[in-house]
Amino acid sequence: MSSAQEPLISASERVDAGGDHDEQQGDEAGGLESGKAIPAAPSWFIWLLTLSAGISGLLFGYDTGVISSTLVSLGESLSNRPLNSLDKSLITASTSLFALLISPFSSVLADSLGRKRVILVADVLFVLGAGVQAACSTVWVMVVGRSIVGMAVGAASFVVPLYIAELAPAEHRGRLVTMNVIFITLGQVVAYIVGYGFGEYGHPETAWRWMVGLGGLPAVVQLFMMTVMPETPRWLVMVGRGLEARGVVEKVAGGKVAAREVDATVKSIEIEVREEQDARRLRRRRGDSKAGWAEGFDELFNIRRNKRALAIACLLQGLQQLCGFNSLMYFSATIFEMLGFPIPTLTSLVVAVTNFAFTLVALLIIDRIGRRRILLWSIPWMVFGLLLAAFGFFLSGVTDSDAPGSPVVILISIMIYVAGYAIGLGNVPWMQSELFALNVRSLGSGIATATNWGANFVIGLTFLMLMDLLGPPLTFTLYALICIGGYVLIWRFYPETAGLSLEDAASLLEDDNWGVR
């Protein structure tokens, strides 16, 4: 076994049939996951860490959102001709494609170089990509710039939630990881505002260069901030730097726990690392494990709890995209223009602001309600919003993407859908790292993130085609059916992990019922 039985029993006893935790859970899983006292609130240092790392989320949101305004501002600036549909598709899709390709590779780097260094590498790529885009004069150079940004986004979207989760106290981990999602949604809002401002009031020949170039500024700020931030204690223990890990745990605790509790936290991580190493040596002697880089994949795909963790993480990440949300982020202006709104870019801002506002709601409730329950409560609202939008299109007689719709009903339905998404599915999948055992946490998170970007790529390519082929009513109904299927799978297989240490959360999946009570 890759983990002891006692943590499994302890974790199971902390979760009842409804996914609730008993009143003593905080004492059992609190502190810095030491099994001791709970700090009243995250220390100033953990908030500083979250802010420093969360700038990547701002960059993630900005760079994926600003392209909508950029495309309509380019004119004939690239290759001295207007952009055709292929040009726009290549510029847009290159970011998602390279994010998809880089995510699994980033997970290997995160294990060998450390979580912090991968964030720093992503910052360098953000700056480089922004510079290439701002200086380009041809379509293909723009595609190269967007591809570099895609590599940065792919690495950051995987490693930042992992970095925060491995540093956060158990009882605050959900809120702190959700902070990264808040930065993503804030970045999208900023992108819409910047795009509108430069598009309306900037010089036509240079406005788009400012839009894409400004994406490098937060990366420079983060580069300086992260150089003085620590590595995660779990990675430090994994590479044999236990004394450094203890120092990081003390800083994160902010002096709110006793020295013995800090020792207990580090000891629990060391025990997990030792158990994983012992299990690995045993599998090697039996000839059940491969050597070298393939060993991590072998452990991820052949050990029961790891396979289950990967299945759940990929389910959540895939559902986050296949539910159709990013079709609204990429093409909301197109939808609102179709519905006859006079300034569709400003109407699109409603989508981004709704997403941001309800992500703030998630920040306040995610650790109290729990991951599983918040998904089971919010997905039905997503389904309702999608079906209401489909009904609105149907009533108004919209059967193709050129006909007018029922603007107010459809706008309200989209806001309901986005609110449900932001509270649950928009942030819970990024807590994927708490499902994995330490030895496969980076690799599993990287593959799950690649699933997200793969589904993102599919949605970006197929949405307009589905609108043309099926019509808006059936397209939105299809997304509602995908949400219903995801709801059933979450109800059956996704256990509650709120408040549990990363070690206990991963051990839940040893249970025959996948830890679902």
JSON list of N, CA and C in Angstrom, two decimals, residues 8 11-12 15-16 19 300 303-316 372 434-436 488-497 500 504-517:
[
{"chain": "A", "resi": 8, "resn": "LEU", "atom": "N", "xyz": [-6.35, 6.49, 6.49]},
{"chain": "A", "resi": 8, "resn": "LEU", "atom": "CA", "xyz": [-7.57, 6.18, 5.75]},
{"chain": "A", "resi": 8, "resn": "LEU", "atom": "C", "xyz": [-8.77, 6.12, 6.67]},
{"chain": "A", "resi": 11, "resn": "ALA", "atom": "N", "xyz": [-9.60, 9.61, 7.96]},
{"chain": "A", "resi": 11, "resn": "ALA", "atom": "CA", "xyz": [-10.28, 10.43, 6.97]},
{"chain": "A", "resi": 11, "resn": "ALA", "atom": "C", "xyz": [-11.71, 10.00, 6.78]},
{"chain": "A", "resi": 12, "resn": "SER", "atom": "N", "xyz": [-11.95, 8.70, 6.76]},
{"chain": "A", "resi": 12, "resn": "SER", "atom": "CA", "xyz": [-13.30, 8.22, 6.54]},
{"chain": "A", "resi": 12, "resn": "SER", "atom": "C", "xyz": [-14.22, 8.62, 7.67]},
{"chain": "A", "resi": 15, "resn": "VAL", "atom": "N", "xyz": [-15.98, 12.11, 7.58]},
{"chain": "A", "resi": 15, "resn": "VAL", "atom": "CA", "xyz": [-16.98, 12.45, 6.58]},
{"chain": "A", "resi": 15, "resn": "VAL", "atom": "C", "xyz": [-18.21, 11.58, 6.79]},
{"chain": "A", "resi": 16, "resn": "ASP", "atom": "N", "xyz": [-19.38, 12.23, 6.92]},
{"chain": "A", "resi": 16, "resn": "ASP", "atom": "CA", "xyz": [-20.60, 11.44, 7.10]},
{"chain": "A", "resi": 16, "resn": "ASP", "atom": "C", "xyz": [-21.31, 11.25, 5.78]},
{"chain": "A", "resi": 19, "resn": "GLY", "atom": "N", "xyz": [-21.64, 14.10, 3.24]},
{"chain": "A", "resi": 19, "resn": "GLY", "atom": "CA", "xyz": [-20.46, 14.86, 2.89]},
{"chain": "A", "resi": 19, "resn": "GLY", "atom": "C", "xyz": [-20.11, 15.89, 3.95]},
{"chain": "A", "resi": 300, "resn": "LEU", "atom": "N", "xyz": [0.97, 6.08, -11.55]},
{"chain": "A", "resi": 300, "resn": "LEU", "atom": "CA", "xyz": [-0.28, 6.82, -11.73]},
{"chain": "A", "resi": 300, "resn": "LEU", "atom": "C", "xyz": [-1.38, 5.95, -12.33]},
{"chain": "A", "resi": 303, "resn": "ILE", "atom": "N", "xyz": [-1.84, 1.98, -9.92]},
{"chain": "A", "resi": 303, "resn": "ILE", "atom": "CA", "xyz": [-2.22, 1.92, -8.50]},
{"chain": "A", "resi": 303, "resn": "ILE", "atom": "C", "xyz": [-3.64, 2.46, -8.36]},
{"chain": "A", "resi": 304, "resn": "ARG", "atom": "N", "xyz": [-4.47, 1.72, -7.65]},
{"chain": "A", "resi": 304, "resn": "ARG", "atom": "CA", "xyz": [-5.91, 1.99, -7.64]},
{"chain": "A", "resi": 304, "resn": "ARG", "atom": "C", "xyz": [-6.26, 3.42, -7.24]},
{"chain": "A", "resi": 305, "resn": "ARG", "atom": "N", "xyz": [-5.74, 3.89, -6.13]},
{"chain": "A", "resi": 305, "resn": "ARG", "atom": "CA", "xyz": [-6.14, 5.21, -5.66]},
{"chain": "A", "resi": 305, "resn": "ARG", "atom": "C", "xyz": [-5.64, 6.31, -6.61]},
{"chain": "A", "resi": 306, "resn": "ASN", "atom": "N", "xyz": [-4.48, 6.07, -7.24]},
{"chain": "A", "resi": 306, "resn": "ASN", "atom": "CA", "xyz": [-3.97, 7.05, -8.19]},
{"chain": "A", "resi": 306, "resn": "ASN", "atom": "C", "xyz": [-4.82, 7.09, -9.46]},
{"chain": "A", "resi": 307, "resn": "LYS", "atom": "N", "xyz": [-5.21, 5.92, -9.94]},
{"chain": "A", "resi": 307, "resn": "LYS", "atom": "CA", "xyz": [-6.09, 5.87, -11.12]},
{"chain": "A", "resi": 307, "resn": "LYS", "atom": "C", "xyz": [-7.41, 6.57, -10.84]},
{"chain": "A", "resi": 308, "resn": "ARG", "atom": "N", "xyz": [-7.94, 6.34, -9.67]},
{"chain": "A", "resi": 308, "resn": "ARG", "atom": "CA", "xyz": [-9.22, 6.97, -9.32]},
{"chain": "A", "resi": 308, "resn": "ARG", "atom": "C", "xyz": [-9.07, 8.49, -9.20]},
{"chain": "A", "resi": 309, "resn": "ALA", "atom": "N", "xyz": [-7.96, 8.92, -8.59]},
{"chain": "A", "resi": 309, "resn": "ALA", "atom": "CA", "xyz": [-7.72, 10.36, -8.47]},
{"chain": "A", "resi": 309, "resn": "ALA", "atom": "C", "xyz": [-7.63, 10.99, -9.86]},
{"chain": "A", "resi": 310, "resn": "LEU", "atom": "N", "xyz": [-6.93, 10.34, -10.78]},
{"chain": "A", "resi": 310, "resn": "LEU", "atom": "CA", "xyz": [-6.79, 10.87, -12.13]},
{"chain": "A", "resi": 310, "resn": "LEU", "atom": "C", "xyz": [-8.13, 10.90, -12.85]},
{"chain": "A", "resi": 311, "resn": "ALA", "atom": "N", "xyz": [-8.93, 9.86, -12.66]},
{"chain": "A", "resi": 311, "resn": "ALA", "atom": "CA", "xyz": [-10.25, 9.81, -13.31]},
{"chain": "A", "resi": 311, "resn": "ALA", "atom": "C", "xyz": [-11.13, 10.96, -12.83]},
{"chain": "A", "resi": 312, "resn": "ILE", "atom": "N", "xyz": [-11.13, 11.22, -11.51]},
{"chain": "A", "resi": 312, "resn": "ILE", "atom": "CA", "xyz": [-11.96, 12.30, -10.96]},
{"chain": "A", "resi": 312, "resn": "ILE", "atom": "C", "xyz": [-11.45, 13.66, -11.43]},
{"chain": "A", "resi": 313, "resn": "ALA", "atom": "N", "xyz": [-10.12, 13.86, -11.36]},
{"chain": "A", "resi": 313, "resn": "ALA", "atom": "CA", "xyz": [-9.55, 15.15, -11.75]},
{"chain": "A", "resi": 313, "resn": "ALA", "atom": "C", "xyz": [-9.82, 15.44, -13.23]},
{"chain": "A", "resi": 314, "resn": "CYS", "atom": "N", "xyz": [-9.66, 14.42, -14.08]},
{"chain": "A", "resi": 314, "resn": "CYS", "atom": "CA", "xyz": [-9.92, 14.62, -15.52]},
{"chain": "A", "resi": 314, "resn": "CYS", "atom": "C", "xyz": [-11.41, 14.83, -15.78]},
{"chain": "A", "resi": 315, "resn": "LEU", "atom": "N", "xyz": [-12.26, 14.15, -15.02]},
{"chain": "A", "resi": 315, "resn": "LEU", "atom": "CA", "xyz": [-13.70, 14.37, -15.15]},
{"chain": "A", "resi": 315, "resn": "LEU", "atom": "C", "xyz": [-14.04, 15.82, -14.86]},
{"chain": "A", "resi": 316, "resn": "LEU", "atom": "N", "xyz": [-13.55, 16.35, -13.75]},
{"chain": "A", "resi": 316, "resn": "LEU", "atom": "CA", "xyz": [-13.88, 17.72, -13.36]},
{"chain": "A", "resi": 316, "resn": "LEU", "atom": "C", "xyz": [-13.30, 18.74, -14.33]},
{"chain": "A", "resi": 372, "resn": "ARG", "atom": "N", "xyz": [-17.69, 18.87, -2.85]},
{"chain": "A", "resi": 372, "resn": "ARG", "atom": "CA", "xyz": [-18.71, 17.99, -3.44]},
{"chain": "A", "resi": 372, "resn": "ARG", "atom": "C", "xyz": [-20.10, 18.65, -3.38]},
{"chain": "A", "resi": 434, "resn": "GLU", "atom": "N", "xyz": [-5.34, 18.00, -4.33]},
{"chain": "A", "resi": 434, "resn": "GLU", "atom": "CA", "xyz": [-5.63, 17.35, -3.06]},
{"chain": "A", "resi": 434, "resn": "GLU", "atom": "C", "xyz": [-6.12, 15.92, -3.23]},
{"chain": "A", "resi": 435, "resn": "LEU", "atom": "N", "xyz": [-6.38, 15.49, -4.46]},
{"chain": "A", "resi": 435, "resn": "LEU", "atom": "CA", "xyz": [-6.81, 14.11, -4.71]},
{"chain": "A", "resi": 435, "resn": "LEU", "atom": "C", "xyz": [-5.63, 13.15, -4.83]},
{"chain": "A", "resi": 436, "resn": "PHE", "atom": "N", "xyz": [-4.45, 13.66, -5.18]},
{"chain": "A", "resi": 436, "resn": "PHE", "atom": "CA", "xyz": [-3.32, 12.80, -5.54]},
{"chain": "A", "resi": 436, "resn": "PHE", "atom": "C", "xyz": [-2.36, 12.59, -4.38]},
{"chain": "A", "resi": 488, "resn": "VAL", "atom": "N", "xyz": [-24.26, 13.45, -12.49]},
{"chain": "A", "resi": 488, "resn": "VAL", "atom": "CA", "xyz": [-24.44, 12.05, -12.06]},
{"chain": "A", "resi": 488, "resn": "VAL", "atom": "C", "xyz": [-23.09, 11.44, -11.67]},
{"chain": "A", "resi": 489, "resn": "LEU", "atom": "N", "xyz": [-22.06, 11.68, -12.47]},
{"chain": "A", "resi": 489, "resn": "LEU", "atom": "CA", "xyz": [-20.74, 11.12, -12.18]},
{"chain": "A", "resi": 489, "resn": "LEU", "atom": "C", "xyz": [-20.14, 11.72, -10.91]},
{"chain": "A", "resi": 490, "resn": "ILE", "atom": "N", "xyz": [-20.34, 13.02, -10.70]},
{"chain": "A", "resi": 490, "resn": "ILE", "atom": "CA", "xyz": [-19.85, 13.66, -9.47]},
{"chain": "A", "resi": 490, "resn": "ILE", "atom": "C", "xyz": [-20.56, 13.09, -8.25]},
{"chain": "A", "resi": 491, "resn": "TRP", "atom": "N", "xyz": [-21.87, 12.93, -8.34]},
{"chain": "A", "resi": 491, "resn": "TRP", "atom": "CA", "xyz": [-22.65, 12.37, -7.23]},
{"chain": "A", "resi": 491, "resn": "TRP", "atom": "C", "xyz": [-22.16, 10.97, -6.87]},
{"chain": "A", "resi": 492, "resn": "ARG", "atom": "N", "xyz": [-21.77, 10.20, -7.87]},
{"chain": "A", "resi": 492, "resn": "ARG", "atom": "CA", "xyz": [-21.38, 8.81, -7.62]},
{"chain": "A", "resi": 492, "resn": "ARG", "atom": "C", "xyz": [-19.93, 8.65, -7.19]},
{"chain": "A", "resi": 493, "resn": "PHE", "atom": "N", "xyz": [-19.01, 9.47, -7.72]},
{"chain": "A", "resi": 493, "resn": "PHE", "atom": "CA", "xyz": [-17.60, 9.16, -7.56]},
{"chain": "A", "resi": 493, "resn": "PHE", "atom": "C", "xyz": [-16.75, 10.22, -6.85]},
{"chain": "A", "resi": 494, "resn": "TYR", "atom": "N", "xyz": [-17.25, 11.43, -6.67]},
{"chain": "A", "resi": 494, "resn": "TYR", "atom": "CA", "xyz": [-16.39, 12.49, -6.12]},
{"chain": "A", "resi": 494, "resn": "TYR", "atom": "C", "xyz": [-16.58, 12.62, -4.62]},
{"chain": "A", "resi": 495, "resn": "PRO", "atom": "N", "xyz": [-15.56, 12.28, -3.80]},
{"chain": "A", "resi": 495, "resn": "PRO", "atom": "CA", "xyz": [-15.69, 12.38, -2.34]},
{"chain": "A", "resi": 495, "resn": "PRO", "atom": "C", "xyz": [-15.46, 13.80, -1.85]},
{"chain": "A", "resi": 496, "resn": "GLU", "atom": "N", "xyz": [-15.91, 14.07, -0.64]},
{"chain": "A", "resi": 496, "resn": "GLU", "atom": "CA", "xyz": [-15.67, 15.38, -0.02]},
{"chain": "A", "resi": 496, "resn": "GLU", "atom": "C", "xyz": [-14.27, 15.40, 0.56]},
{"chain": "A", "resi": 497, "resn": "THR", "atom": "N", "xyz": [-13.52, 16.46, 0.26]},
{"chain": "A", "resi": 497, "resn": "THR", "atom": "CA", "xyz": [-12.14, 16.59, 0.75]},
{"chain": "A", "resi": 497, "resn": "THR", "atom": "C", "xyz": [-11.93, 17.86, 1.57]},
{"chain": "A", "resi": 500, "resn": "LEU", "atom": "N", "xyz": [-9.66, 18.29, 5.01]},
{"chain": "A", "resi": 500, "resn": "LEU", "atom": "CA", "xyz": [-8.74, 17.18, 5.22]},
{"chain": "A", "resi": 500, "resn": "LEU", "atom": "C", "xyz": [-7.33, 17.57, 4.81]},
{"chain": "A", "resi": 504, "resn": "ASP", "atom": "N", "xyz": [-4.55, 12.80, 3.98]},
{"chain": "A", "resi": 504, "resn": "ASP", "atom": "CA", "xyz": [-5.81, 12.11, 4.27]},
{"chain": "A", "resi": 504, "resn": "ASP", "atom": "C", "xyz": [-6.76, 12.16, 3.08]},
{"chain": "A", "resi": 505, "resn": "ALA", "atom": "N", "xyz": [-6.78, 13.29, 2.38]},
{"chain": "A", "resi": 505, "resn": "ALA", "atom": "CA", "xyz": [-7.67, 13.42, 1.22]},
{"chain": "A", "resi": 505, "resn": "ALA", "atom": "C", "xyz": [-7.33, 12.39, 0.16]},
{"chain": "A", "resi": 506, "resn": "ALA", "atom": "N", "xyz": [-6.04, 12.20, -0.11]},
{"chain": "A", "resi": 506, "resn": "ALA", "atom": "CA", "xyz": [-5.63, 11.22, -1.11]},
{"chain": "A", "resi": 506, "resn": "ALA", "atom": "C", "xyz": [-5.98, 9.81, -0.69]},
{"chain": "A", "resi": 507, "resn": "SER", "atom": "N", "xyz": [-5.91, 9.53, 0.62]},
{"chain": "A", "resi": 507, "resn": "SER", "atom": "CA", "xyz": [-6.18, 8.17, 1.10]},
{"chain": "A", "resi": 507, "resn": "SER", "atom": "C", "xyz": [-7.65, 7.80, 1.02]},
{"chain": "A", "resi": 508, "resn": "LEU", "atom": "N", "xyz": [-8.54, 8.79, 0.87]},
{"chain": "A", "resi": 508, "resn": "LEU", "atom": "CA", "xyz": [-9.97, 8.48, 0.75]},
{"chain": "A", "resi": 508, "resn": "LEU", "atom": "C", "xyz": [-10.25, 7.52, -0.40]},
{"chain": "A", "resi": 509, "resn": "LEU", "atom": "N", "xyz": [-9.48, 7.63, -1.47]},
{"chain": "A", "resi": 509, "resn": "LEU", "atom": "CA", "xyz": [-9.78, 6.88, -2.68]},
{"chain": "A", "resi": 509, "resn": "LEU", "atom": "C", "xyz": [-9.37, 5.42, -2.60]},
{"chain": "A", "resi": 510, "resn": "GLU", "atom": "N", "xyz": [-8.79, 5.00, -1.49]},
{"chain": "A", "resi": 510, "resn": "GLU", "atom": "CA", "xyz": [-8.55, 3.58, -1.27]},
{"chain": "A", "resi": 510, "resn": "GLU", "atom": "C", "xyz": [-9.85, 2.84, -0.97]},
{"chain": "A", "resi": 511, "resn": "ASP", "atom": "N", "xyz": [-10.85, 3.58, -0.51]},
{"chain": "A", "resi": 511, "resn": "ASP", "atom": "CA", "xyz": [-12.12, 2.98, -0.11]},
{"chain": "A", "resi": 511, "resn": "ASP", "atom": "C", "xyz": [-12.85, 2.40, -1.32]},
{"chain": "A", "resi": 512, "resn": "ASP", "atom": "N", "xyz": [-13.60, 1.31, -1.10]},
{"chain": "A", "resi": 512, "resn": "ASP", "atom": "CA", "xyz": [-14.33, 0.68, -2.21]},
{"chain": "A", "resi": 512, "resn": "ASP", "atom": "C", "xyz": [-15.36, 1.60, -2.83]},
{"chain": "A", "resi": 513, "resn": "ASN", "atom": "N", "xyz": [-15.89, 2.54, -2.04]},
{"chain": "A", "resi": 513, "resn": "ASN", "atom": "CA", "xyz": [-16.90, 3.47, -2.53]},
{"chain": "A", "resi": 513, "resn": "ASN", "atom": "C", "xyz": [-16.28, 4.79, -2.99]},
{"chain": "A", "resi": 514, "resn": "TRP", "atom": "N", "xyz": [-14.97, 4.79, -3.27]},
{"chain": "A", "resi": 514, "resn": "TRP", "atom": "CA", "xyz": [-14.26, 5.98, -3.73]},
{"chain": "A", "resi": 514, "resn": "TRP", "atom": "C", "xyz": [-14.30, 7.09, -2.68]},
{"chain": "A", "resi": 515, "resn": "GLY", "atom": "N", "xyz": [-14.49, 6.76, -1.42]},
{"chain": "A", "resi": 515, "resn": "GLY", "atom": "CA", "xyz": [-14.54, 7.75, -0.36]},
{"chain": "A", "resi": 515, "resn": "GLY", "atom": "C", "xyz": [-15.85, 8.48, -0.26]},
{"chain": "A", "resi": 516, "resn": "VAL", "atom": "N", "xyz": [-16.84, 8.14, -1.09]},
{"chain": "A", "resi": 516, "resn": "VAL", "atom": "CA", "xyz": [-18.15, 8.80, -1.06]},
{"chain": "A", "resi": 516, "resn": "VAL", "atom": "C", "xyz": [-18.99, 8.15, 0.02]},
{"chain": "A", "resi": 517, "resn": "ARG", "atom": "N", "xyz": [-19.51, 8.96, 0.94]},
{"chain": "A", "resi": 517, "resn": "ARG", "atom": "CA", "xyz": [-20.30, 8.43, 2.05]},
{"chain": "A", "resi": 517, "resn": "ARG", "atom": "C", "xyz": [-21.75, 8.82, 1.87]}
]
